[in-house]
């Protein structure tokens, strides 16, 4: 593949905005935080922006990188699955010479900093918020506003109970003085307000088809700018949807443990030994998802009974449900309150056939497994596809049902229509056996995903936008032309949001 050549945006599409009610809802629920142009060398390598971004192959780097530093702020309010793609993008943009700062949840700042990405806490600790509302649940997009509003209230309570931990989002942006803001999950309100106040452009990113559909016309805001759809075409090709909506492929962060990591972690070392001494296991984990009305001990019981019935060895990854801690307690005592009358039998099975870990890098662990049971989050789904192993998707919330449908359509696994709490151990065991039999299809799809480099495609798009639109002053000039219309739209959105808060129509 050849790096695309620089070009300007196509002419702006007709001025379109999302429905005011949808935009107001998005603005209302996506807060959660405290409240010059330059000449260019025409030979520089950049990105041709009309149409879809050509997928950059994993072994391709541009022949020449733009000189000069731009400051890029990234916003993400969610779980690790929301922030990890932005960490991957931050590292690649840093290689292109840009300065990046990630404004995210208080409990995710260490994750970012440990990987060399500057981060500031501006949103409440996500895990504490999700735990305080009793978990997530619901299939359809209509469930999202009510769930997110509960989360917003819980986030506000957390900020009050933990004063001084977070910086107000606008204050953090004002200190950093970004040239560009990249908006990730549930930060749209802060991003929109900052652009309206300062004129700093915002590029919106989407990690699932449902998130994109829910956002509506936000991908066609004026002044024009790219929006990035970070999903592999293997999982769902958008086709010709908009010249400004760029499907880059997913933004993976491949991590592999070093010998030092194994030496410093008895748990990780035990996992390596477990993988080496038997058949490829099934990995089971629900990551950062807590299922409403489904206690962790029931999750553990479901996993162990399904593994035993399927005749497979297993790796159980603890995640936010802390299944590894429960598993170790079961090891030590031979019983676990709430597990059921077969607890002793499950303990004996687990001692021989199961390894429990708090976490492990997907890029290292998944290729050593014969299948993965998970919730169907965008990142985990594509990680399993990239590893070339089949999935059993046990959805918990929102877009996970859609990802399951796509994986089953591809023939790369089995997906449940029911939510996780309604799935029986017998049904899960059957699904594991069916999914493992689909390994040949998963292997073929994995080769396709590994040939993509979505992070590179996205970083080139952002670099091209900065050079051709931001640093030349073109975005600022267009913003001045549209200011009156944009101000009117913003006021309408705020009126609808205010009415929603007061219980109006």
Short mmCIF file of C-alpha atoms in Angstrom, two decimals:
data_model
loop_
_atom_site.label_atom_id
_atom_site.label_comp_id
_atom_site.label_asym_id
_atom_site.label_seq_id
_atom_site.Cartn_x
_atom_site.Cartn_y
_atom_site.Cartn_z
CA UNK A 1 0.00 0.00 0.00
CA UNK A 2 1.16 3.53 -0.76
CA UNK A 3 0.58 6.42 1.62
CA UNK A 4 -2.10 8.72 0.12
CA UNK A 5 -1.16 12.18 -1.11
CA UNK A 6 -2.26 15.45 0.50
CA UNK A 7 -5.41 17.17 -0.62
CA UNK A 8 -8.01 19.55 0.74
CA UNK A 9 -11.45 18.56 1.92
CA UNK A 10 -14.20 18.28 -0.69
CA UNK A 11 -16.75 21.11 -0.77
CA UNK A 12 -18.77 21.26 2.42
CA UNK A 13 -22.02 19.27 2.39
CA UNK A 14 -25.31 21.07 3.04
CA UNK A 15 -25.49 22.25 6.63
CA UNK A 16 -27.05 19.38 8.55
CA UNK A 17 -27.44 18.85 12.28
CA UNK A 18 -28.74 15.97 14.33
CA UNK A 19 -32.27 16.14 15.70
CA UNK A 20 -32.38 18.69 18.50
CA UNK A 21 -33.86 16.23 20.97
CA UNK A 22 -31.12 13.68 20.23
CA UNK A 23 -28.41 16.32 20.38
CA UNK A 24 -29.78 17.67 23.64
CA UNK A 25 -29.89 14.19 25.13
CA UNK A 26 -26.32 13.56 24.00
CA UNK A 27 -25.19 16.89 25.45
CA UNK A 28 -27.05 16.24 28.69
CA UNK A 29 -25.62 12.79 29.34
CA UNK A 30 -22.10 13.19 28.00
CA UNK A 31 -20.67 15.61 30.52
CA UNK A 32 -19.65 13.98 33.80
CA UNK A 33 -16.73 16.30 34.49
CA UNK A 34 -16.39 19.29 36.79
CA UNK A 35 -17.38 21.98 35.32
CA UNK A 36 -2.08 30.41 13.48
CA UNK A 37 -1.72 29.42 10.22
CA UNK A 38 1.64 28.56 8.61
CA UNK A 39 2.99 28.00 5.13
CA UNK A 40 3.21 24.42 3.97
CA UNK A 41 5.43 22.43 1.67
CA UNK A 42 3.16 20.98 -1.00
CA UNK A 43 5.37 17.88 -1.17
CA UNK A 44 4.58 16.87 2.41
CA UNK A 45 2.97 13.48 2.85
CA UNK A 46 -0.52 13.78 4.25
CA UNK A 47 -3.96 12.28 3.71
CA UNK A 48 -6.41 12.49 0.86
CA UNK A 49 -9.60 13.16 2.75
CA UNK A 50 -12.44 12.69 0.24
CA UNK A 51 -14.21 9.39 0.75
CA UNK A 52 -13.16 6.51 2.93
CA UNK A 53 -9.64 6.40 4.31
CA UNK A 54 -7.68 3.74 2.42
CA UNK A 55 -6.74 1.17 5.03
CA UNK A 56 -3.07 1.54 5.89
CA UNK A 57 -1.34 -1.81 6.00
CA UNK A 58 0.45 -2.79 9.15
CA UNK A 59 3.91 -2.64 7.54
CA UNK A 60 3.43 0.78 5.94
CA UNK A 61 4.78 4.08 7.24
CA UNK A 62 4.70 7.40 5.36
CA UNK A 63 7.86 8.36 3.55
CA UNK A 64 7.98 11.77 5.19
CA UNK A 65 6.45 13.13 8.38
CA UNK A 66 5.20 16.67 8.87
CA UNK A 67 7.55 18.89 10.82
CA UNK A 68 6.21 20.99 13.67
CA UNK A 69 4.23 20.28 16.80
CA UNK A 70 0.51 20.64 17.34
CA UNK A 71 -1.14 20.20 20.71
CA UNK A 72 -3.90 17.61 20.68
CA UNK A 73 -6.25 17.06 23.61
CA UNK A 74 -8.25 13.83 23.77
CA UNK A 75 -11.41 13.41 25.82
CA UNK A 76 -12.71 10.06 27.04
CA UNK A 77 -15.27 9.37 29.76
CA UNK A 78 -15.77 5.64 30.16
CA UNK A 79 -14.09 2.34 30.88
CA UNK A 80 -10.72 0.98 29.77
CA UNK A 81 -12.31 -0.14 26.50
CA UNK A 82 -13.11 3.50 25.76
CA UNK A 83 -9.72 4.95 26.61
CA UNK A 84 -7.38 2.22 25.33
CA UNK A 85 -7.93 3.02 21.62
CA UNK A 86 -7.12 6.66 22.34
CA UNK A 87 -3.92 5.63 24.11
CA UNK A 88 -2.92 3.74 20.96
CA UNK A 89 -3.71 6.79 18.82
CA UNK A 90 -1.87 9.11 21.22
CA UNK A 91 1.31 7.08 20.95
CA UNK A 92 1.18 7.11 17.15
CA UNK A 93 0.49 10.87 16.99
CA UNK A 94 3.44 11.42 19.30
CA UNK A 95 5.59 9.57 16.77
CA UNK A 96 4.33 12.03 14.15
CA UNK A 97 5.67 14.89 16.26
CA UNK A 98 2.50 16.04 18.05
CA UNK A 99 2.05 16.72 21.75
CA UNK A 100 -0.93 14.83 23.16
CA UNK A 101 -2.74 14.98 26.49
CA UNK A 102 -5.60 12.66 27.44
CA UNK A 103 -8.35 14.02 29.70
CA UNK A 104 -10.13 11.03 31.17
CA UNK A 105 -11.53 9.30 34.25
CA UNK A 106 -9.66 9.44 37.54
CA UNK A 107 -9.21 5.66 37.71
CA UNK A 108 -7.81 5.42 34.17
CA UNK A 109 -5.05 8.02 34.49
CA UNK A 110 -2.51 5.44 35.79
CA UNK A 111 -3.27 3.16 32.82
CA UNK A 112 -2.45 6.02 30.44
CA UNK A 113 0.63 7.22 32.28
CA UNK A 114 2.11 3.71 32.54
CA UNK A 115 2.03 3.57 28.74
CA UNK A 116 3.73 6.91 28.28
CA UNK A 117 0.66 9.03 27.57
CA UNK A 118 0.22 12.28 29.48
CA UNK A 119 -3.16 12.20 31.24
CA UNK A 120 -5.25 14.40 33.54
CA UNK A 121 -8.27 13.29 35.62
CA UNK A 122 -11.36 15.29 34.69
CA UNK A 123 -14.13 12.67 34.97
CA UNK A 124 -15.28 10.60 37.94
CA UNK A 125 -13.82 7.12 38.48
CA UNK A 126 -15.77 4.97 36.03
CA UNK A 127 -15.66 1.71 37.95
CA UNK A 128 -16.95 3.36 41.12
CA UNK A 129 -19.76 4.99 39.16
CA UNK A 130 -20.85 1.74 37.47
CA UNK A 131 -20.72 -0.15 40.76
CA UNK A 132 -22.77 2.51 42.50
CA UNK A 133 -25.63 2.21 39.99
CA UNK A 134 -25.63 -1.58 40.21
CA UNK A 135 -24.20 -2.33 36.78
CA UNK A 136 -25.39 -2.00 33.20
CA UNK A 137 -28.18 -3.66 31.29
CA UNK A 138 -30.40 -3.14 28.28
CA UNK A 139 -30.50 -4.09 24.66
CA UNK A 140 -31.83 -1.12 22.74
CA UNK A 141 -30.56 2.42 22.25
CA UNK A 142 -33.69 3.75 23.98
CA UNK A 143 -32.27 2.39 27.26
CA UNK A 144 -29.13 4.47 26.95
CA UNK A 145 -30.42 7.90 28.08
CA UNK A 146 -31.93 6.59 31.34
CA UNK A 147 -28.87 4.50 32.12
CA UNK A 148 -26.50 7.34 31.34
CA UNK A 149 -28.52 9.82 33.37
CA UNK A 150 -28.21 7.51 36.38
CA UNK A 151 -24.50 7.35 35.66
CA UNK A 152 -24.28 11.12 35.41
CA UNK A 153 -25.90 11.53 38.82
CA UNK A 154 -23.57 8.91 40.32
CA UNK A 155 -20.56 10.69 38.75
CA UNK A 156 -21.64 14.00 40.26
CA UNK A 157 -21.96 12.32 43.67
CA UNK A 158 -18.49 10.78 43.32
CA UNK A 159 -16.95 14.14 42.49
CA UNK A 160 -18.56 15.66 45.57
CA UNK A 161 -17.29 12.82 47.75
CA UNK A 162 -13.76 13.08 46.30
CA UNK A 163 -13.00 16.80 46.16
CA UNK A 164 -9.74 17.86 44.57
CA UNK A 165 -9.18 14.61 42.67
CA UNK A 166 -10.38 15.90 39.30
CA UNK A 167 -9.74 19.11 37.40
CA UNK A 168 -12.66 20.81 35.71
CA UNK A 169 -12.65 19.77 32.05
CA UNK A 170 -12.62 23.30 30.66
CA UNK A 171 -9.86 24.33 33.07
CA UNK A 172 -7.72 21.40 31.96
CA UNK A 173 -8.28 22.35 28.32
CA UNK A 174 -7.52 26.01 28.99
CA UNK A 175 -4.21 25.09 30.66
CA UNK A 176 -3.16 22.80 27.80
CA UNK A 177 -4.30 25.18 25.02
CA UNK A 178 -4.88 22.52 22.36
CA UNK A 179 -4.90 23.17 18.63
CA UNK A 180 -7.31 20.26 18.22
CA UNK A 181 -9.64 18.24 20.44
CA UNK A 182 -10.37 14.59 19.70
CA UNK A 183 -13.61 13.56 21.36
CA UNK A 184 -14.07 9.97 22.50
CA UNK A 185 -16.81 8.35 24.52
CA UNK A 186 -19.35 10.38 26.51
CA UNK A 187 -17.49 13.66 26.35
CA UNK A 188 -19.48 15.32 23.59
CA UNK A 189 -20.97 18.00 25.82
CA UNK A 190 -17.58 19.23 27.02
CA UNK A 191 -16.16 19.11 23.50
CA UNK A 192 -19.04 21.04 21.94
CA UNK A 193 -18.93 23.73 24.61
CA UNK A 194 -15.17 24.15 24.24
CA UNK A 195 -15.34 24.55 20.47
CA UNK A 196 -18.20 27.03 20.81
CA UNK A 197 -16.23 29.09 23.34
CA UNK A 198 -12.78 28.98 21.76
CA UNK A 199 -13.10 28.01 18.11
CA UNK A 200 -10.74 25.04 18.63
CA UNK A 201 -11.97 22.30 16.28
CA UNK A 202 -13.26 18.98 17.58
CA UNK A 203 -12.87 15.69 15.73
CA UNK A 204 -15.39 13.09 16.87
CA UNK A 205 -14.55 9.40 17.11
CA UNK A 206 -16.81 6.35 17.23
CA UNK A 207 -15.95 2.82 18.29
CA UNK A 208 -19.19 1.08 17.32
CA UNK A 209 -21.93 1.37 14.71
CA UNK A 210 -24.60 2.03 17.32
CA UNK A 211 -22.63 4.92 18.84
CA UNK A 212 -22.27 6.39 15.37
CA UNK A 213 -25.96 6.00 14.57
CA UNK A 214 -26.96 7.53 17.91
CA UNK A 215 -24.77 10.57 17.30
CA UNK A 216 -26.61 11.32 14.05
CA UNK A 217 -25.55 14.44 12.16
CA UNK A 218 -22.66 15.28 14.47
CA UNK A 219 -20.47 13.88 11.68
CA UNK A 220 -21.63 16.70 9.37
CA UNK A 221 -21.12 19.74 11.56
CA UNK A 222 -19.90 23.02 10.12
CA UNK A 223 -17.14 23.93 9.68
CA UNK A 224 -16.33 20.59 8.09
CA UNK A 225 -13.88 18.24 9.75
CA UNK A 226 -13.24 14.50 9.59
CA UNK A 227 -15.04 12.11 11.93
CA UNK A 228 -13.31 8.81 12.62
CA UNK A 229 -15.06 5.43 12.71
CA UNK A 230 -12.55 3.15 14.42
CA UNK A 231 -14.02 -0.21 13.43
CA UNK A 232 -12.53 -2.74 11.04
CA UNK A 233 -14.47 -3.20 7.80
CA UNK A 234 -14.35 -6.90 8.62
CA UNK A 235 -16.78 -6.25 11.48
CA UNK A 236 -18.91 -3.83 9.50
CA UNK A 237 -18.18 -1.79 6.38
CA UNK A 238 -19.98 1.55 6.32
CA UNK A 239 -19.79 1.87 2.56
CA UNK A 240 -20.22 5.36 1.06
CA UNK A 241 -21.93 7.08 3.96
CA UNK A 242 -20.24 10.49 4.00
CA UNK A 243 -17.11 12.04 2.51
CA UNK A 244 -16.21 13.32 5.97
CA UNK A 245 -16.78 10.07 7.87
CA UNK A 246 -13.58 8.06 7.67
CA UNK A 247 -13.55 4.35 8.50
CA UNK A 248 -10.00 3.73 9.62
CA UNK A 249 -10.09 0.23 11.06
CA UNK A 250 -9.86 -0.36 14.81
CA UNK A 251 -7.19 1.19 17.01
CA UNK A 252 -5.46 -1.70 18.70
CA UNK A 253 -2.80 -1.41 21.38
CA UNK A 254 -0.72 -4.58 21.08
CA UNK A 255 1.05 -5.31 24.34
CA UNK A 256 3.24 -8.31 25.20
CA UNK A 257 4.67 -9.13 28.62
CA UNK A 258 8.43 -9.08 29.02
CA UNK A 259 10.58 -11.43 31.07
CA UNK A 260 10.63 -8.70 33.67
CA UNK A 261 6.83 -8.74 33.78
CA UNK A 262 6.83 -12.50 34.35
CA UNK A 263 9.49 -12.21 37.02
CA UNK A 264 7.53 -9.50 38.81
CA UNK A 265 4.14 -11.20 38.68
CA UNK A 266 3.58 -14.64 40.15
CA UNK A 267 0.09 -14.60 38.63
CA UNK A 268 1.32 -13.89 35.10
CA UNK A 269 4.09 -16.45 35.46
CA UNK A 270 1.55 -19.05 36.61
CA UNK A 271 -0.58 -18.26 33.57
CA UNK A 272 2.37 -18.81 31.23
CA UNK A 273 3.02 -22.18 32.87
CA UNK A 274 -0.66 -23.13 32.63
CA UNK A 275 -0.77 -22.30 28.92
CA UNK A 276 2.35 -24.37 28.25
CA UNK A 277 1.31 -27.57 29.94
CA UNK A 278 -1.95 -28.49 28.24
CA UNK A 279 -4.38 -27.98 25.39
CA UNK A 280 -5.34 -24.48 24.32
CA UNK A 281 -7.94 -23.18 26.82
CA UNK A 282 -11.06 -21.10 26.46
CA UNK A 283 -10.59 -17.62 27.91
CA UNK A 284 -13.59 -16.19 29.74
CA UNK A 285 -13.89 -12.61 30.92
CA UNK A 286 -16.28 -9.69 30.93
CA UNK A 287 -13.71 -6.95 31.35
CA UNK A 288 -15.08 -3.63 32.50
CA UNK A 289 -18.71 -4.71 32.29
CA UNK A 290 -20.80 -5.27 35.41
CA UNK A 291 -24.15 -6.86 34.57
CA UNK A 292 -27.15 -5.41 36.34
CA UNK A 293 -28.77 -7.98 38.65
CA UNK A 294 -26.03 -10.59 38.13
CA UNK A 295 -23.60 -10.82 41.08
CA UNK A 296 -19.97 -11.75 40.40
CA UNK A 297 -20.29 -15.10 42.19
CA UNK A 298 -23.00 -16.07 39.70
CA UNK A 299 -20.72 -15.04 36.83
CA UNK A 300 -18.01 -17.28 38.23
CA UNK A 301 -20.43 -20.16 38.61
CA UNK A 302 -21.62 -19.76 35.03
CA UNK A 303 -18.04 -19.76 33.73
CA UNK A 304 -16.90 -22.82 35.72
CA UNK A 305 -20.01 -24.92 35.03
CA UNK A 306 -19.84 -24.13 31.30
CA UNK A 307 -16.15 -25.03 31.12
CA UNK A 308 -16.73 -28.29 32.99
CA UNK A 309 -19.67 -29.24 30.76
CA UNK A 310 -17.77 -28.37 27.57
CA UNK A 311 -14.73 -30.43 28.60
CA UNK A 312 -12.38 -27.49 28.09
CA UNK A 313 -9.58 -25.97 30.12
CA UNK A 314 -10.14 -22.33 30.92
CA UNK A 315 -8.53 -19.01 31.76
CA UNK A 316 -10.87 -16.79 33.78
CA UNK A 317 -9.92 -13.11 33.68
CA UNK A 318 -11.11 -11.20 36.73
CA UNK A 319 -11.99 -7.76 35.36
CA UNK A 320 -14.18 -5.39 37.34
CA UNK A 321 -16.11 -8.34 38.77
CA UNK A 322 -12.87 -9.53 40.43
CA UNK A 323 -13.53 -13.11 39.40
CA UNK A 324 -9.90 -13.98 40.03
CA UNK A 325 -10.27 -13.10 43.70
CA UNK A 326 -13.39 -15.24 43.98
CA UNK A 327 -11.62 -18.07 42.18
CA UNK A 328 -8.66 -17.94 44.54
CA UNK A 329 -11.03 -17.95 47.50
CA UNK A 330 -12.72 -21.03 46.04
CA UNK A 331 -9.27 -22.65 45.65
CA UNK A 332 -8.34 -21.92 49.22
CA UNK A 333 -11.56 -22.88 50.99
CA UNK A 334 -13.18 -25.36 48.64
CA UNK A 335 -16.41 -23.40 48.90
CA UNK A 336 -17.76 -19.95 48.14
CA UNK A 337 -20.92 -18.34 49.57
CA UNK A 338 -23.63 -18.07 46.94
CA UNK A 339 -21.90 -20.37 44.44
CA UNK A 340 -24.32 -23.25 44.94
CA UNK A 341 -24.40 -26.83 46.25
CA UNK A 342 -21.83 -28.00 43.67
CA UNK A 343 -19.17 -25.60 44.96
CA UNK A 344 -16.84 -28.41 46.10
CA UNK A 345 -17.04 -30.12 42.70
CA UNK A 346 -16.37 -26.81 40.93
CA UNK A 347 -13.39 -26.16 43.21
CA UNK A 348 -11.93 -29.57 42.35
CA UNK A 349 -12.45 -28.97 38.64
CA UNK A 350 -10.93 -25.49 38.76
CA UNK A 351 -7.87 -26.71 40.65
CA UNK A 352 -6.99 -28.98 37.73
CA UNK A 353 -8.37 -27.20 34.69
CA UNK A 354 -8.65 -23.43 35.30
CA UNK A 355 -6.23 -20.54 35.75
CA UNK A 356 -7.44 -17.28 37.31
CA UNK A 357 -5.79 -13.92 36.51
CA UNK A 358 -6.72 -10.33 37.22
CA UNK A 359 -5.83 -9.28 33.67
CA UNK A 360 -3.56 -10.24 30.78
CA UNK A 361 -2.68 -8.55 27.47
CA UNK A 362 -5.09 -9.66 24.75
CA UNK A 363 -2.47 -9.61 22.01
CA UNK A 364 -0.39 -12.14 23.96
CA UNK A 365 -3.09 -14.29 25.59
CA UNK A 366 -5.82 -14.68 22.96
CA UNK A 367 -3.72 -16.35 20.21
CA UNK A 368 -2.83 -19.05 22.74
CA UNK A 369 -6.50 -19.88 23.35
CA UNK A 370 -9.01 -21.90 21.31
CA UNK A 371 -11.87 -19.48 21.88
CA UNK A 372 -13.05 -16.51 23.93
CA UNK A 373 -16.24 -15.98 25.92
CA UNK A 374 -16.87 -12.28 26.45
CA UNK A 375 -19.46 -9.51 26.51
CA UNK A 376 -19.01 -8.32 22.94
CA UNK A 377 -17.46 -4.92 23.50
CA UNK A 378 -16.01 -3.38 20.36
CA UNK A 379 -12.41 -3.70 21.50
CA UNK A 380 -12.64 -7.25 22.82
CA UNK A 381 -14.62 -8.44 19.80
CA UNK A 382 -12.01 -7.14 17.38
CA UNK A 383 -9.15 -8.38 19.57
CA UNK A 384 -10.56 -11.92 19.33
CA UNK A 385 -11.04 -11.57 15.58
CA UNK A 386 -7.47 -10.28 15.17
CA UNK A 387 -6.16 -13.21 17.23
CA UNK A 388 -7.93 -15.55 14.82
CA UNK A 389 -10.00 -17.31 17.49
CA UNK A 390 -13.79 -17.75 17.63
CA UNK A 391 -15.94 -15.87 20.12
CA UNK A 392 -18.95 -16.70 22.23
CA UNK A 393 -20.61 -13.35 22.83
CA UNK A 394 -22.72 -13.05 25.97
CA UNK A 395 -23.96 -9.45 25.69
CA UNK A 396 -24.72 -7.22 28.63
CA UNK A 397 -25.48 -3.78 27.26
CA UNK A 398 -26.36 -1.80 24.16
CA UNK A 399 -24.05 -2.25 21.14
CA UNK A 400 -22.78 -5.63 22.34
CA UNK A 401 -25.87 -7.34 20.93
CA UNK A 402 -25.08 -5.89 17.51
CA UNK A 403 -21.47 -7.03 17.66
CA UNK A 404 -22.70 -10.52 18.46
CA UNK A 405 -24.96 -10.47 15.42
CA UNK A 406 -22.03 -9.46 13.20
CA UNK A 407 -19.69 -12.13 14.57
CA UNK A 408 -22.30 -14.82 14.04
CA UNK A 409 -23.01 -13.53 10.53
CA UNK A 410 -19.30 -13.79 9.74
CA UNK A 411 -19.23 -17.36 11.00
CA UNK A 412 -16.53 -16.46 13.51
CA UNK A 413 -18.39 -17.49 16.60
CA UNK A 414 -21.70 -17.83 18.41
CA UNK A 415 -23.78 -15.02 19.90
CA UNK A 416 -26.62 -15.09 22.37
CA UNK A 417 -29.73 -13.02 21.83
CA UNK A 418 -30.36 -13.11 25.56
CA UNK A 419 -28.43 -10.89 27.96
CA UNK A 420 -25.78 -12.53 30.16
CA UNK A 421 -27.98 -12.98 33.27
CA UNK A 422 -30.43 -15.10 31.25
CA UNK A 423 -27.82 -17.54 29.87
CA UNK A 424 -27.59 -21.00 31.42
CA UNK A 425 -24.38 -22.97 31.92
CA UNK A 426 -25.68 -25.73 29.63
CA UNK A 427 -26.40 -23.22 26.85
CA UNK A 428 -23.00 -21.61 27.27
CA UNK A 429 -21.24 -24.98 27.14
CA UNK A 430 -23.06 -25.81 23.90
CA UNK A 431 -22.11 -22.42 22.47
CA UNK A 432 -18.45 -23.01 23.37
CA UNK A 433 -18.42 -26.33 21.51
CA UNK A 434 -20.12 -24.77 18.46
CA UNK A 435 -17.80 -21.78 18.44
CA UNK A 436 -14.59 -23.80 18.68
CA UNK A 437 -15.72 -25.74 15.60
CA UNK A 438 -15.70 -22.45 13.67
CA UNK A 439 -11.98 -21.88 14.19
CA UNK A 440 -11.10 -22.09 10.45
CA UNK A 441 -13.27 -19.07 9.62
CA UNK A 442 -11.88 -17.12 12.58
CA UNK A 443 -8.35 -17.91 11.45
CA UNK A 444 -9.00 -16.48 7.98
CA UNK A 445 -10.60 -13.32 9.36
CA UNK A 446 -7.73 -12.84 11.79
CA UNK A 447 -5.26 -12.63 8.93
CA UNK A 448 -7.35 -9.84 7.39
CA UNK A 449 -7.49 -7.80 10.60
CA UNK A 450 -3.78 -8.20 11.26
CA UNK A 451 -3.11 -6.73 7.83
CA UNK A 452 -4.80 -3.47 8.83
CA UNK A 453 -3.35 -0.55 10.75
CA UNK A 454 -6.29 1.59 11.81
CA UNK A 455 -4.14 3.68 14.15
CA UNK A 456 -1.92 4.72 11.28
CA UNK A 457 -4.89 5.56 9.05
CA UNK A 458 -6.40 7.72 11.79
CA UNK A 459 -3.14 9.47 12.65
CA UNK A 460 -2.57 10.41 9.02
CA UNK A 461 -6.11 11.80 8.77
CA UNK A 462 -5.59 13.93 11.87
CA UNK A 463 -2.17 15.11 10.74
CA UNK A 464 -3.58 16.08 7.35
CA UNK A 465 -6.47 18.01 8.93
CA UNK A 466 -4.10 19.90 11.20
CA UNK A 467 -1.84 20.92 8.33
CA UNK A 468 -4.44 21.71 5.70
CA UNK A 469 -7.21 23.19 7.80
CA UNK A 470 -6.07 24.20 11.27
CA UNK A 471 -2.56 25.57 10.81
CA UNK A 472 -3.51 27.42 7.61
CA UNK A 473 -6.39 29.17 9.41
CA UNK A 474 -8.97 27.72 7.04
CA UNK A 475 -11.03 26.17 9.81
CA UNK A 476 -11.08 29.45 11.75
CA UNK A 477 -12.22 31.37 8.66
CA UNK A 478 -15.03 28.92 8.00
CA UNK A 479 -16.02 29.01 11.65
CA UNK A 480 -16.40 32.79 11.49
CA UNK A 481 -18.71 32.40 8.48
CA UNK A 482 -20.94 29.91 10.27
CA UNK A 483 -20.79 31.45 13.75
CA UNK A 484 -24.29 32.90 13.74
CA UNK A 485 -25.90 29.62 12.66
CA UNK A 486 -23.81 27.62 15.11
CA UNK A 487 -24.69 29.92 18.02
CA UNK A 488 -28.39 29.62 17.20
CA UNK A 489 -28.13 25.83 17.04
CA UNK A 490 -26.28 25.71 20.37
CA UNK A 491 -28.97 27.82 22.06
CA UNK A 492 -31.72 25.53 20.73
CA UNK A 493 -29.94 22.46 22.03
CA UNK A 494 -29.52 24.04 25.45
CA UNK A 495 -33.21 24.98 25.56
CA UNK A 496 -34.25 21.42 24.77
CA UNK A 497 -31.78 20.04 27.32
CA UNK A 498 -33.08 22.45 29.95
CA UNK A 499 -36.63 21.39 29.19
CA UNK A 500 -35.60 17.74 29.58
CA UNK A 501 -34.08 18.45 32.98
CA UNK A 502 -37.34 20.07 34.09
CA UNK A 503 -39.42 17.20 32.76
CA UNK A 504 -40.70 19.07 29.73
CA UNK A 505 -41.35 17.60 26.29
#
